[in-house]
Amino acid sequence: MRLASYNVENLFDRAKAMNLDSWEDGRKILELHAELNKLLGELVYSVAAKTRMVAVMIELGLEKSDTGPFVILRRNRGSLLKRPKTGGIEVTADGRADWTGSLELRDEPINEVATQNTARVMAALQPDVLGVIEAEHRPSLLEFCNTIIPAVGGAPFRHVMVIDGNDARGIDVGLVTAQGFPIGRMVSHVDDLQANGEPVFSRDCPHFEVETPKGTTLTLLVNHFKSKGFGTVSSSNARRRLQATRVRDIYNGLKAEGVKNIAVIGDLNDTPESAQLEPLINGTDLKDVFLHPSFDDGGFPGTFGLSNKGNKIDYMLLSPDLFSKVTASGVFRKGMWPGARPKRWEVFPELTRPNQSASDHAAVWADIDI
């Protein structure tokens, strides 16, 4: 069977801010959105908070309308603000109880060619079991599998599952499998909590069990750890280490129950030598498929962007029993933008511009005899 993991970076719609050519510009908008949401959620609005709200609203293009280029301010009841004819914004609410509504990111469709190239990656890989990172939800993933993949000559997956996670943007993790590889038991860890009561996982760490045609059970923990892009460096690092520690504990618990064929897959958003991933990389007997004798990295050590060493953030970590059954493995980059001077790898003919990339991530795969 072929196991793969792929960060598809959403399939149909995603926040407009995340589709900007400049990653820094997009990150700034997402950070402003998060800051304003936090301010709006305060029970009491201080003078300083109101002043900052106005400044952030103006930066987000909300000075003249509740609809900005990247966000929508929905005001359903009560009074939050007014816009004087002389210009500017005045926050009239004194706290969250004075109004009902929300601040939402505006979505837009993903470039059509990019979506088709995502399908081409899956069709070319032909995985029997594929962990999907950054899917909006099950209906969109199911539609993608049933319509877009066949449209580019691929075979649709028989089983499709996404469990909603903790990310309000709809960036979830899921699993798709081919005919003969039914998804059995599923366990969500979306409610695992930190000491402060906040969720451990930014998305979820779903535990899926898949039965192979040989009658063997494959156990998967699919992950998307906290990114480096939002929040302070120290808080993001601490969150990833906490997530790695919790996955370690889940893995060790499964082993203690006698489970042997376990894979931890997904985008862990850090490098193998980082202190953040140390509990998982060095604190377990899991083995990185990149270290298997059969592994073909295509001449580049990373999985994201231009695939340099510091961009190795996508993983397939296998239990010793599973690692011993690997017969071939590698990285698939034909859907990634290869750079221009010179081009680093071969891509699909349909990929002629960066915004047509299937994803900024490579797919990681392994053929396993189970």
mmCIF file of C-alpha atoms in Angstrom:
data_model
loop_
_atom_site.group_PDB
_atom_site.id
_atom_site.type_symbol
_atom_site.label_atom_id
_atom_site.label_comp_id
_atom_site.label_asym_id
_atom_site.label_seq_id
_atom_site.Cartn_x
_atom_site.Cartn_y
_atom_site.Cartn_z
ATOM 1 C CA MET A 1 0.000 0.000 0.000
ATOM 2 C CA ARG A 2 1.056 3.611 -0.526
ATOM 3 C CA LEU A 3 0.763 6.061 2.373
ATOM 4 C CA ALA A 4 1.139 9.800 1.761
ATOM 5 C CA SER A 5 0.760 13.125 3.549
ATOM 6 C CA TYR A 6 0.038 16.394 1.759
ATOM 7 C CA ASN A 7 -0.669 19.969 2.850
ATOM 8 C CA VAL A 8 -3.083 21.097 0.134
ATOM 9 C CA GLU A 9 -3.441 24.643 1.561
ATOM 10 C CA ASN A 10 -7.248 24.531 1.149
ATOM 11 C CA LEU A 11 -8.983 23.219 -1.949
ATOM 12 C CA PHE A 12 -11.700 25.659 -3.008
ATOM 13 C CA ASP A 13 -11.970 28.752 -0.818
ATOM 14 C CA ARG A 14 -9.581 30.391 1.585
ATOM 15 C CA ALA A 15 -9.151 33.770 3.239
ATOM 16 C CA LYS A 16 -8.323 36.446 0.632
ATOM 17 C CA ALA A 17 -5.456 37.564 2.846
ATOM 18 C CA MET A 18 -3.857 34.133 2.426
ATOM 19 C CA ASN A 19 -3.962 34.418 -1.374
ATOM 20 C CA LEU A 20 -1.815 37.547 -1.573
ATOM 21 C CA ASP A 21 1.446 37.290 -3.493
ATOM 22 C CA SER A 22 3.282 38.707 -0.463
ATOM 23 C CA TRP A 23 3.245 36.317 2.491
ATOM 24 C CA GLU A 24 4.213 39.184 4.803
ATOM 25 C CA ASP A 25 1.235 41.293 3.681
ATOM 26 C CA GLY A 26 -1.116 38.386 4.240
ATOM 27 C CA ARG A 27 0.315 37.676 7.677
ATOM 28 C CA LYS A 28 -0.114 41.343 8.686
ATOM 29 C CA ILE A 29 -3.813 41.241 7.779
ATOM 30 C CA LEU A 30 -4.381 37.994 9.674
ATOM 31 C CA GLU A 31 -2.615 39.403 12.729
ATOM 32 C CA LEU A 32 -4.738 42.590 12.626
ATOM 33 C CA HIS A 33 -7.880 40.449 12.287
ATOM 34 C CA ALA A 34 -6.860 38.399 15.332
ATOM 35 C CA GLU A 35 -6.011 41.524 17.354
ATOM 36 C CA LEU A 36 -9.328 43.230 16.572
ATOM 37 C CA ASN A 37 -11.282 40.065 17.381
ATOM 38 C CA LYS A 38 -9.558 39.915 20.762
ATOM 39 C CA LEU A 39 -10.324 43.571 21.492
ATOM 40 C CA LEU A 40 -13.964 43.185 20.442
ATOM 41 C CA GLY A 41 -14.308 40.186 22.754
ATOM 42 C CA GLU A 42 -13.373 42.111 25.910
ATOM 43 C CA LEU A 43 -16.139 42.460 28.489
ATOM 44 C CA VAL A 44 -15.359 46.158 29.049
ATOM 45 C CA TYR A 45 -13.938 48.491 26.400
ATOM 46 C CA SER A 46 -11.422 50.871 27.941
ATOM 47 C CA VAL A 47 -10.544 54.188 26.303
ATOM 48 C CA ALA A 48 -7.227 52.701 25.179
ATOM 49 C CA ALA A 49 -8.975 49.636 23.728
ATOM 50 C CA LYS A 50 -11.433 51.811 21.800
ATOM 51 C CA THR A 51 -8.586 53.898 20.406
ATOM 52 C CA ARG A 52 -6.748 50.800 19.255
ATOM 53 C CA MET A 53 -9.939 49.289 17.764
ATOM 54 C CA VAL A 54 -10.389 52.368 15.600
ATOM 55 C CA ALA A 55 -6.769 52.264 14.427
ATOM 56 C CA VAL A 56 -6.992 48.563 13.496
ATOM 57 C CA MET A 57 -10.361 48.998 11.767
ATOM 58 C CA ILE A 58 -8.897 51.743 9.604
ATOM 59 C CA GLU A 59 -5.894 49.561 8.753
ATOM 60 C CA LEU A 60 -8.313 46.808 7.727
ATOM 61 C CA GLY A 61 -10.219 49.159 5.403
ATOM 62 C CA LEU A 62 -13.344 49.485 7.566
ATOM 63 C CA GLU A 63 -13.358 53.279 7.915
ATOM 64 C CA LYS A 64 -16.255 53.835 5.486
ATOM 65 C CA SER A 65 -17.985 50.454 5.423
ATOM 66 C CA ASP A 66 -18.413 47.223 7.371
ATOM 67 C CA THR A 67 -17.035 45.417 4.327
ATOM 68 C CA GLY A 68 -13.309 45.841 3.844
ATOM 69 C CA PRO A 69 -11.092 44.299 1.181
ATOM 70 C CA PHE A 70 -10.162 41.359 3.454
ATOM 71 C CA VAL A 71 -12.658 41.335 6.365
ATOM 72 C CA ILE A 72 -16.357 41.798 7.067
ATOM 73 C CA LEU A 73 -17.674 43.315 10.291
ATOM 74 C CA ARG A 74 -21.111 41.843 10.941
ATOM 75 C CA ARG A 75 -23.276 43.912 13.316
ATOM 76 C CA ASN A 76 -26.491 42.048 14.029
ATOM 77 C CA ARG A 77 -27.885 43.806 17.115
ATOM 78 C CA GLY A 78 -27.033 46.666 19.434
ATOM 79 C CA SER A 79 -24.596 49.465 18.745
ATOM 80 C CA LEU A 80 -20.864 49.008 18.272
ATOM 81 C CA LEU A 81 -19.802 52.087 16.345
ATOM 82 C CA LYS A 82 -20.807 55.030 14.225
ATOM 83 C CA ARG A 83 -19.106 56.747 11.303
ATOM 84 C CA PRO A 84 -19.500 60.558 11.516
ATOM 85 C CA LYS A 85 -20.021 62.441 8.259
ATOM 86 C CA THR A 86 -16.809 64.290 9.005
ATOM 87 C CA GLY A 87 -14.932 60.980 8.743
ATOM 88 C CA GLY A 88 -13.357 58.453 11.043
ATOM 89 C CA ILE A 89 -14.881 55.871 13.378
ATOM 90 C CA GLU A 90 -16.296 56.265 16.877
ATOM 91 C CA VAL A 91 -16.750 53.154 19.035
ATOM 92 C CA THR A 92 -20.033 53.661 20.916
ATOM 93 C CA ALA A 93 -20.216 50.322 22.744
ATOM 94 C CA ASP A 94 -18.768 50.128 26.248
ATOM 95 C CA GLY A 95 -18.321 46.334 26.175
ATOM 96 C CA ARG A 96 -19.121 43.076 24.387
ATOM 97 C CA ALA A 97 -22.608 42.890 25.902
ATOM 98 C CA ASP A 98 -23.658 46.091 24.063
ATOM 99 C CA TRP A 99 -23.728 44.507 20.621
ATOM 100 C CA THR A 100 -24.028 41.184 18.808
ATOM 101 C CA GLY A 101 -21.960 40.329 15.751
ATOM 102 C CA SER A 102 -18.621 39.087 14.494
ATOM 103 C CA LEU A 103 -15.503 39.974 12.533
ATOM 104 C CA GLU A 104 -14.936 37.536 9.675
ATOM 105 C CA LEU A 105 -12.243 37.005 7.082
ATOM 106 C CA ARG A 106 -13.450 37.306 3.500
ATOM 107 C CA ASP A 107 -12.955 34.204 1.350
ATOM 108 C CA GLU A 108 -12.339 33.855 -2.359
ATOM 109 C CA PRO A 109 -11.969 30.835 -4.668
ATOM 110 C CA ILE A 110 -8.548 29.320 -5.117
ATOM 111 C CA ASN A 111 -7.051 29.799 -8.606
ATOM 112 C CA GLU A 112 -8.733 27.155 -10.807
ATOM 113 C CA VAL A 113 -5.458 25.919 -12.292
ATOM 114 C CA ALA A 114 -3.972 25.658 -8.805
ATOM 115 C CA THR A 115 -6.906 23.503 -7.694
ATOM 116 C CA GLN A 116 -6.474 21.258 -10.730
ATOM 117 C CA ASN A 117 -2.743 20.977 -10.013
ATOM 118 C CA THR A 118 -3.553 19.851 -6.477
ATOM 119 C CA ALA A 119 -5.682 17.126 -8.030
ATOM 120 C CA ARG A 120 -2.843 16.232 -10.407
ATOM 121 C CA VAL A 121 -0.514 15.682 -7.452
ATOM 122 C CA MET A 122 -2.973 13.243 -5.883
ATOM 123 C CA ALA A 123 -3.643 11.534 -9.200
ATOM 124 C CA ALA A 124 0.063 11.119 -9.931
ATOM 125 C CA LEU A 125 0.868 9.819 -6.454
ATOM 126 C CA GLN A 126 -2.010 7.300 -6.431
ATOM 127 C CA PRO A 127 -1.929 6.836 -2.658
ATOM 128 C CA ASP A 128 -4.082 4.220 -1.005
ATOM 129 C CA VAL A 129 -4.136 6.262 2.207
ATOM 130 C CA LEU A 130 -3.596 10.042 2.163
ATOM 131 C CA GLY A 131 -3.473 12.425 5.092
ATOM 132 C CA VAL A 132 -4.832 15.792 3.921
ATOM 133 C CA ILE A 133 -3.678 18.945 5.702
ATOM 134 C CA GLU A 134 -5.611 22.244 5.404
ATOM 135 C CA ALA A 135 -8.937 21.056 4.032
ATOM 136 C CA GLU A 136 -11.927 23.347 4.635
ATOM 137 C CA HIS A 137 -14.357 20.609 5.621
ATOM 138 C CA ARG A 138 -15.595 17.189 4.515
ATOM 139 C CA PRO A 139 -18.133 18.393 1.895
ATOM 140 C CA SER A 140 -15.482 20.375 0.002
ATOM 141 C CA LEU A 141 -12.962 17.538 0.209
ATOM 142 C CA LEU A 142 -15.586 15.047 -0.954
ATOM 143 C CA GLU A 143 -16.525 17.283 -3.891
ATOM 144 C CA PHE A 144 -12.867 17.694 -4.797
ATOM 145 C CA CYS A 145 -12.331 13.920 -4.756
ATOM 146 C CA ASN A 146 -15.462 13.189 -6.777
ATOM 147 C CA THR A 147 -15.183 15.940 -9.398
ATOM 148 C CA ILE A 148 -11.754 17.574 -9.697
ATOM 149 C CA ILE A 149 -9.536 14.497 -9.394
ATOM 150 C CA PRO A 150 -11.462 12.538 -12.109
ATOM 151 C CA ALA A 151 -11.406 15.665 -14.314
ATOM 152 C CA VAL A 152 -7.591 15.488 -14.462
ATOM 153 C CA GLY A 153 -7.556 11.738 -15.080
ATOM 154 C CA GLY A 154 -7.264 10.467 -11.501
ATOM 155 C CA ALA A 155 -9.356 7.936 -9.620
ATOM 156 C CA PRO A 156 -11.629 9.304 -6.876
ATOM 157 C CA PHE A 157 -11.044 8.152 -3.321
ATOM 158 C CA ARG A 158 -13.646 5.795 -1.869
ATOM 159 C CA HIS A 159 -13.571 7.094 1.721
ATOM 160 C CA VAL A 160 -13.324 10.742 2.789
ATOM 161 C CA MET A 161 -13.264 12.021 6.371
ATOM 162 C CA VAL A 162 -12.601 15.385 8.022
ATOM 163 C CA ILE A 163 -13.297 16.115 11.684
ATOM 164 C CA ASP A 164 -13.798 19.824 12.402
ATOM 165 C CA GLY A 165 -10.968 21.171 14.526
ATOM 166 C CA ASN A 166 -10.185 24.263 16.604
ATOM 167 C CA ASP A 167 -9.231 26.644 13.780
ATOM 168 C CA ALA A 168 -12.096 29.049 13.065
ATOM 169 C CA ARG A 169 -10.700 29.661 9.560
ATOM 170 C CA GLY A 170 -11.647 26.135 8.496
ATOM 171 C CA ILE A 171 -8.120 24.775 8.258
ATOM 172 C CA ASP A 172 -8.623 21.167 9.246
ATOM 173 C CA VAL A 173 -6.882 17.829 8.792
ATOM 174 C CA GLY A 174 -8.475 14.748 7.292
ATOM 175 C CA LEU A 175 -7.999 11.417 5.591
ATOM 176 C CA VAL A 176 -8.938 9.979 2.212
ATOM 177 C CA THR A 177 -8.507 6.338 1.266
ATOM 178 C CA ALA A 178 -8.919 4.162 -1.799
ATOM 179 C CA GLN A 179 -11.303 1.263 -2.372
ATOM 180 C CA GLY A 180 -10.307 -1.632 -0.113
ATOM 181 C CA PHE A 181 -8.937 0.623 2.640
ATOM 182 C CA PRO A 182 -11.987 1.466 4.786
ATOM 183 C CA ILE A 183 -11.687 3.950 7.637
ATOM 184 C CA GLY A 184 -12.669 2.277 10.890
ATOM 185 C CA ARG A 185 -12.368 3.658 14.402
ATOM 186 C CA MET A 186 -11.864 7.413 14.719
ATOM 187 C CA VAL A 187 -10.896 9.332 17.863
ATOM 188 C CA SER A 188 -10.737 13.140 18.040
ATOM 189 C CA HIS A 189 -8.353 14.997 20.360
ATOM 190 C CA VAL A 190 -9.923 18.370 19.649
ATOM 191 C CA ASP A 191 -10.859 18.760 23.328
ATOM 192 C CA ASP A 192 -7.436 17.941 24.800
ATOM 193 C CA LEU A 193 -6.689 20.929 27.035
ATOM 194 C CA GLN A 194 -3.654 22.784 28.290
ATOM 195 C CA ALA A 195 -3.268 23.630 31.980
ATOM 196 C CA ASN A 196 -4.827 27.039 31.287
ATOM 197 C CA GLY A 197 -7.927 25.461 29.755
ATOM 198 C CA GLU A 198 -7.044 26.298 26.148
ATOM 199 C CA PRO A 199 -7.001 23.521 23.503
ATOM 200 C CA VAL A 200 -3.666 21.785 22.952
ATOM 201 C CA PHE A 201 -4.114 21.385 19.221
ATOM 202 C CA SER A 202 -4.453 24.294 16.800
ATOM 203 C CA ARG A 203 -6.573 22.029 14.592
ATOM 204 C CA ASP A 204 -6.901 18.472 15.932
ATOM 205 C CA CYS A 205 -4.866 15.297 16.185
ATOM 206 C CA PRO A 206 -7.420 12.797 14.861
ATOM 207 C CA HIS A 207 -6.660 9.122 15.379
ATOM 208 C CA PHE A 208 -7.791 7.079 12.368
ATOM 209 C CA GLU A 209 -7.661 3.308 11.939
ATOM 210 C CA VAL A 210 -7.574 1.939 8.393
ATOM 211 C CA GLU A 211 -7.910 -1.726 7.452
ATOM 212 C CA THR A 212 -5.758 -2.910 4.554
ATOM 213 C CA PRO A 213 -6.746 -5.650 2.070
ATOM 214 C CA LYS A 214 -4.387 -7.990 3.966
ATOM 215 C CA GLY A 215 -6.468 -7.529 7.113
ATOM 216 C CA THR A 216 -3.792 -5.424 8.849
ATOM 217 C CA THR A 217 -4.787 -2.298 10.780
ATOM 218 C CA LEU A 218 -2.882 0.924 10.088
ATOM 219 C CA THR A 219 -3.200 3.553 12.840
ATOM 220 C CA LEU A 220 -2.675 7.189 11.864
ATOM 221 C CA LEU A 221 -2.288 10.391 13.864
ATOM 222 C CA VAL A 222 -2.775 13.292 11.424
ATOM 223 C CA ASN A 223 -1.401 16.669 12.513
ATOM 224 C CA HIS A 224 -0.941 20.322 11.651
ATOM 225 C CA PHE A 225 1.046 22.005 14.420
ATOM 226 C CA LYS A 226 0.984 25.703 15.336
ATOM 227 C CA SER A 227 2.554 27.848 12.625
ATOM 228 C CA LYS A 228 5.483 30.227 13.079
ATOM 229 C CA GLY A 229 3.642 33.050 11.334
ATOM 230 C CA PHE A 230 1.219 34.362 13.962
ATOM 231 C CA GLY A 231 1.712 35.379 17.573
ATOM 232 C CA THR A 232 5.043 35.814 19.344
ATOM 233 C CA VAL A 233 7.933 33.473 18.611
ATOM 234 C CA SER A 234 8.044 32.274 22.211
ATOM 235 C CA SER A 235 4.313 31.513 22.417
ATOM 236 C CA SER A 236 4.304 29.728 19.040
ATOM 237 C CA ASN A 237 7.345 27.650 20.004
ATOM 238 C CA ALA A 238 5.802 26.731 23.339
ATOM 239 C CA ARG A 239 2.552 25.674 21.650
ATOM 240 C CA ARG A 240 4.355 23.411 19.131
ATOM 241 C CA ARG A 241 6.391 21.776 21.883
ATOM 242 C CA LEU A 242 3.212 21.174 23.866
ATOM 243 C CA GLN A 243 1.581 19.631 20.794
ATOM 244 C CA ALA A 244 4.622 17.422 20.138
ATOM 245 C CA THR A 245 4.552 16.290 23.764
ATOM 246 C CA ARG A 246 0.866 15.414 23.597
ATOM 247 C CA VAL A 247 1.303 13.457 20.338
ATOM 248 C CA ARG A 248 4.195 11.603 21.994
ATOM 249 C CA ASP A 249 1.908 10.636 24.870
ATOM 250 C CA ILE A 250 -0.882 9.510 22.532
ATOM 251 C CA TYR A 251 1.616 7.440 20.535
ATOM 252 C CA ASN A 252 3.124 5.853 23.651
ATOM 253 C CA GLY A 253 -0.389 5.067 24.903
ATOM 254 C CA LEU A 254 -1.212 3.266 21.668
ATOM 255 C CA LYS A 255 2.012 1.253 21.883
ATOM 256 C CA ALA A 256 1.214 0.298 25.461
ATOM 257 C CA GLU A 257 -2.094 -1.099 24.191
ATOM 258 C CA GLY A 258 -0.175 -3.341 21.783
ATOM 259 C CA VAL A 259 -0.736 -1.298 18.611
ATOM 260 C CA LYS A 260 2.215 -1.789 16.248
ATOM 261 C CA ASN A 261 1.609 -0.165 12.862
ATOM 262 C CA ILE A 262 1.446 3.546 13.738
ATOM 263 C CA ALA A 263 2.203 6.607 11.592
ATOM 264 C CA VAL A 264 2.330 10.234 12.737
ATOM 265 C CA ILE A 265 1.934 12.345 9.606
ATOM 266 C CA GLY A 266 1.384 15.962 8.647
ATOM 267 C CA ASP A 267 2.798 19.478 8.747
ATOM 268 C CA LEU A 268 4.605 19.975 12.055
ATOM 269 C CA ASN A 269 5.822 23.493 11.157
ATOM 270 C CA ASP A 270 9.345 23.013 12.490
ATOM 271 C CA THR A 271 12.611 21.286 11.667
ATOM 272 C CA PRO A 272 13.747 17.874 12.992
ATOM 273 C CA GLU A 273 16.488 19.324 15.190
ATOM 274 C CA SER A 274 14.244 21.960 16.805
ATOM 275 C CA ALA A 275 13.624 21.961 20.540
ATOM 276 C CA GLN A 276 9.899 22.176 19.752
ATOM 277 C CA LEU A 277 9.756 18.751 18.087
ATOM 278 C CA GLU A 278 12.283 17.119 20.418
ATOM 279 C CA PRO A 279 9.673 15.265 22.527
ATOM 280 C CA LEU A 280 8.357 13.549 19.407
ATOM 281 C CA ILE A 281 11.544 13.135 17.363
ATOM 282 C CA ASN A 282 13.906 12.082 20.163
ATOM 283 C CA GLY A 283 11.449 11.197 22.908
ATOM 284 C CA THR A 284 9.895 8.220 21.118
ATOM 285 C CA ASP A 285 11.031 5.293 18.974
ATOM 286 C CA LEU A 286 9.296 6.816 15.932
ATOM 287 C CA LYS A 287 11.477 6.838 12.831
ATOM 288 C CA ASP A 288 11.431 9.582 10.193
ATOM 289 C CA VAL A 289 10.832 8.087 6.739
ATOM 290 C CA PHE A 290 13.392 10.614 5.412
ATOM 291 C CA LEU A 291 16.012 8.405 7.101
ATOM 292 C CA HIS A 292 14.920 5.198 5.383
ATOM 293 C CA PRO A 293 17.535 3.744 2.969
ATOM 294 C CA SER A 294 14.977 3.868 0.150
ATOM 295 C CA PHE A 295 14.108 7.546 0.618
ATOM 296 C CA ASP A 296 14.519 9.794 -2.442
ATOM 297 C CA ASP A 297 14.541 13.509 -1.561
ATOM 298 C CA GLY A 298 14.959 14.558 -5.200
ATOM 299 C CA GLY A 299 18.172 16.385 -4.377
ATOM 300 C CA PHE A 300 16.649 18.767 -1.828
ATOM 301 C CA PRO A 301 16.278 18.194 1.934
ATOM 302 C CA GLY A 302 13.156 20.322 2.540
ATOM 303 C CA THR A 303 9.436 20.045 1.879
ATOM 304 C CA PHE A 304 8.266 23.685 1.808
ATOM 305 C CA GLY A 305 9.037 26.677 -0.415
ATOM 306 C CA LEU A 306 12.332 26.083 -2.189
ATOM 307 C CA SER A 307 12.915 22.935 -0.115
ATOM 308 C CA ASN A 308 16.084 24.047 1.629
ATOM 309 C CA LYS A 309 17.157 22.351 4.858
ATOM 310 C CA GLY A 310 15.369 24.917 7.002
ATOM 311 C CA ASN A 311 12.122 24.169 5.136
ATOM 312 C CA LYS A 312 11.793 20.551 6.225
ATOM 313 C CA ILE A 313 8.449 20.809 8.032
ATOM 314 C CA ASP A 314 6.311 17.960 6.592
ATOM 315 C CA TYR A 315 6.659 14.543 8.195
ATOM 316 C CA MET A 316 5.935 10.860 8.102
ATOM 317 C CA LEU A 317 7.076 9.363 11.407
ATOM 318 C CA LEU A 318 6.672 5.593 11.606
ATOM 319 C CA SER A 319 6.688 3.083 14.421
ATOM 320 C CA PRO A 320 9.594 0.583 14.180
ATOM 321 C CA ASP A 321 7.263 -2.181 12.954
ATOM 322 C CA LEU A 322 5.923 0.037 10.171
ATOM 323 C CA PHE A 323 9.335 1.483 9.282
ATOM 324 C CA SER A 324 10.693 -2.035 8.764
ATOM 325 C CA LYS A 325 8.003 -2.686 6.145
ATOM 326 C CA VAL A 326 8.815 0.350 3.933
ATOM 327 C CA THR A 327 9.913 -0.697 0.437
ATOM 328 C CA ALA A 328 10.166 2.712 -1.265
ATOM 329 C CA SER A 329 9.669 6.360 -0.205
ATOM 330 C CA GLY A 330 10.239 9.921 -1.260
ATOM 331 C CA VAL A 331 9.049 13.489 -1.833
ATOM 332 C CA PHE A 332 6.785 14.578 -4.703
ATOM 333 C CA ARG A 333 7.303 18.196 -5.826
ATOM 334 C CA LYS A 334 5.739 18.477 -9.301
ATOM 335 C CA GLY A 335 2.971 20.712 -7.939
ATOM 336 C CA MET A 336 5.353 23.160 -6.208
ATOM 337 C CA TRP A 337 6.761 26.307 -7.788
ATOM 338 C CA PRO A 338 10.397 25.407 -8.620
ATOM 339 C CA GLY A 339 11.906 28.879 -8.575
ATOM 340 C CA ALA A 340 13.217 30.547 -11.697
ATOM 341 C CA ARG A 341 17.022 30.823 -11.684
ATOM 342 C CA PRO A 342 17.412 27.956 -12.183
ATOM 343 C CA LYS A 343 14.292 25.833 -11.856
ATOM 344 C CA ARG A 344 14.961 23.301 -9.139
ATOM 345 C CA TRP A 345 12.684 20.454 -10.196
ATOM 346 C CA GLU A 346 10.326 19.287 -12.901
ATOM 347 C CA VAL A 347 6.731 20.514 -12.626
ATOM 348 C CA PHE A 348 3.449 19.871 -14.365
ATOM 349 C CA PRO A 349 3.153 21.637 -17.760
ATOM 350 C CA GLU A 350 0.094 23.440 -16.380
ATOM 351 C CA LEU A 351 2.209 25.122 -13.670
ATOM 352 C CA THR A 352 3.609 28.266 -15.322
ATOM 353 C CA ARG A 353 3.204 30.900 -12.566
ATOM 354 C CA PRO A 354 3.628 30.817 -8.767
ATOM 355 C CA ASN A 355 -0.093 31.350 -8.146
ATOM 356 C CA GLN A 356 -0.832 28.161 -10.090
ATOM 357 C CA SER A 357 1.067 26.035 -7.580
ATOM 358 C CA ALA A 358 -0.864 23.128 -6.146
ATOM 359 C CA SER A 359 0.659 24.023 -2.780
ATOM 360 C CA ASP A 360 3.806 25.504 -1.241
ATOM 361 C CA HIS A 361 4.343 22.038 0.253
ATOM 362 C CA ALA A 362 5.617 18.804 -1.228
ATOM 363 C CA ALA A 363 3.799 15.540 -0.660
ATOM 364 C CA VAL A 364 5.642 12.873 1.353
ATOM 365 C CA TRP A 365 4.969 9.231 0.479
ATOM 366 C CA ALA A 366 6.005 5.673 1.337
ATOM 367 C CA ASP A 367 5.180 2.246 -0.055
ATOM 368 C CA ILE A 368 4.647 -0.105 2.893
ATOM 369 C CA ASP A 369 4.169 -3.857 2.740
ATOM 370 C CA ILE A 370 1.198 -4.344 5.071
#
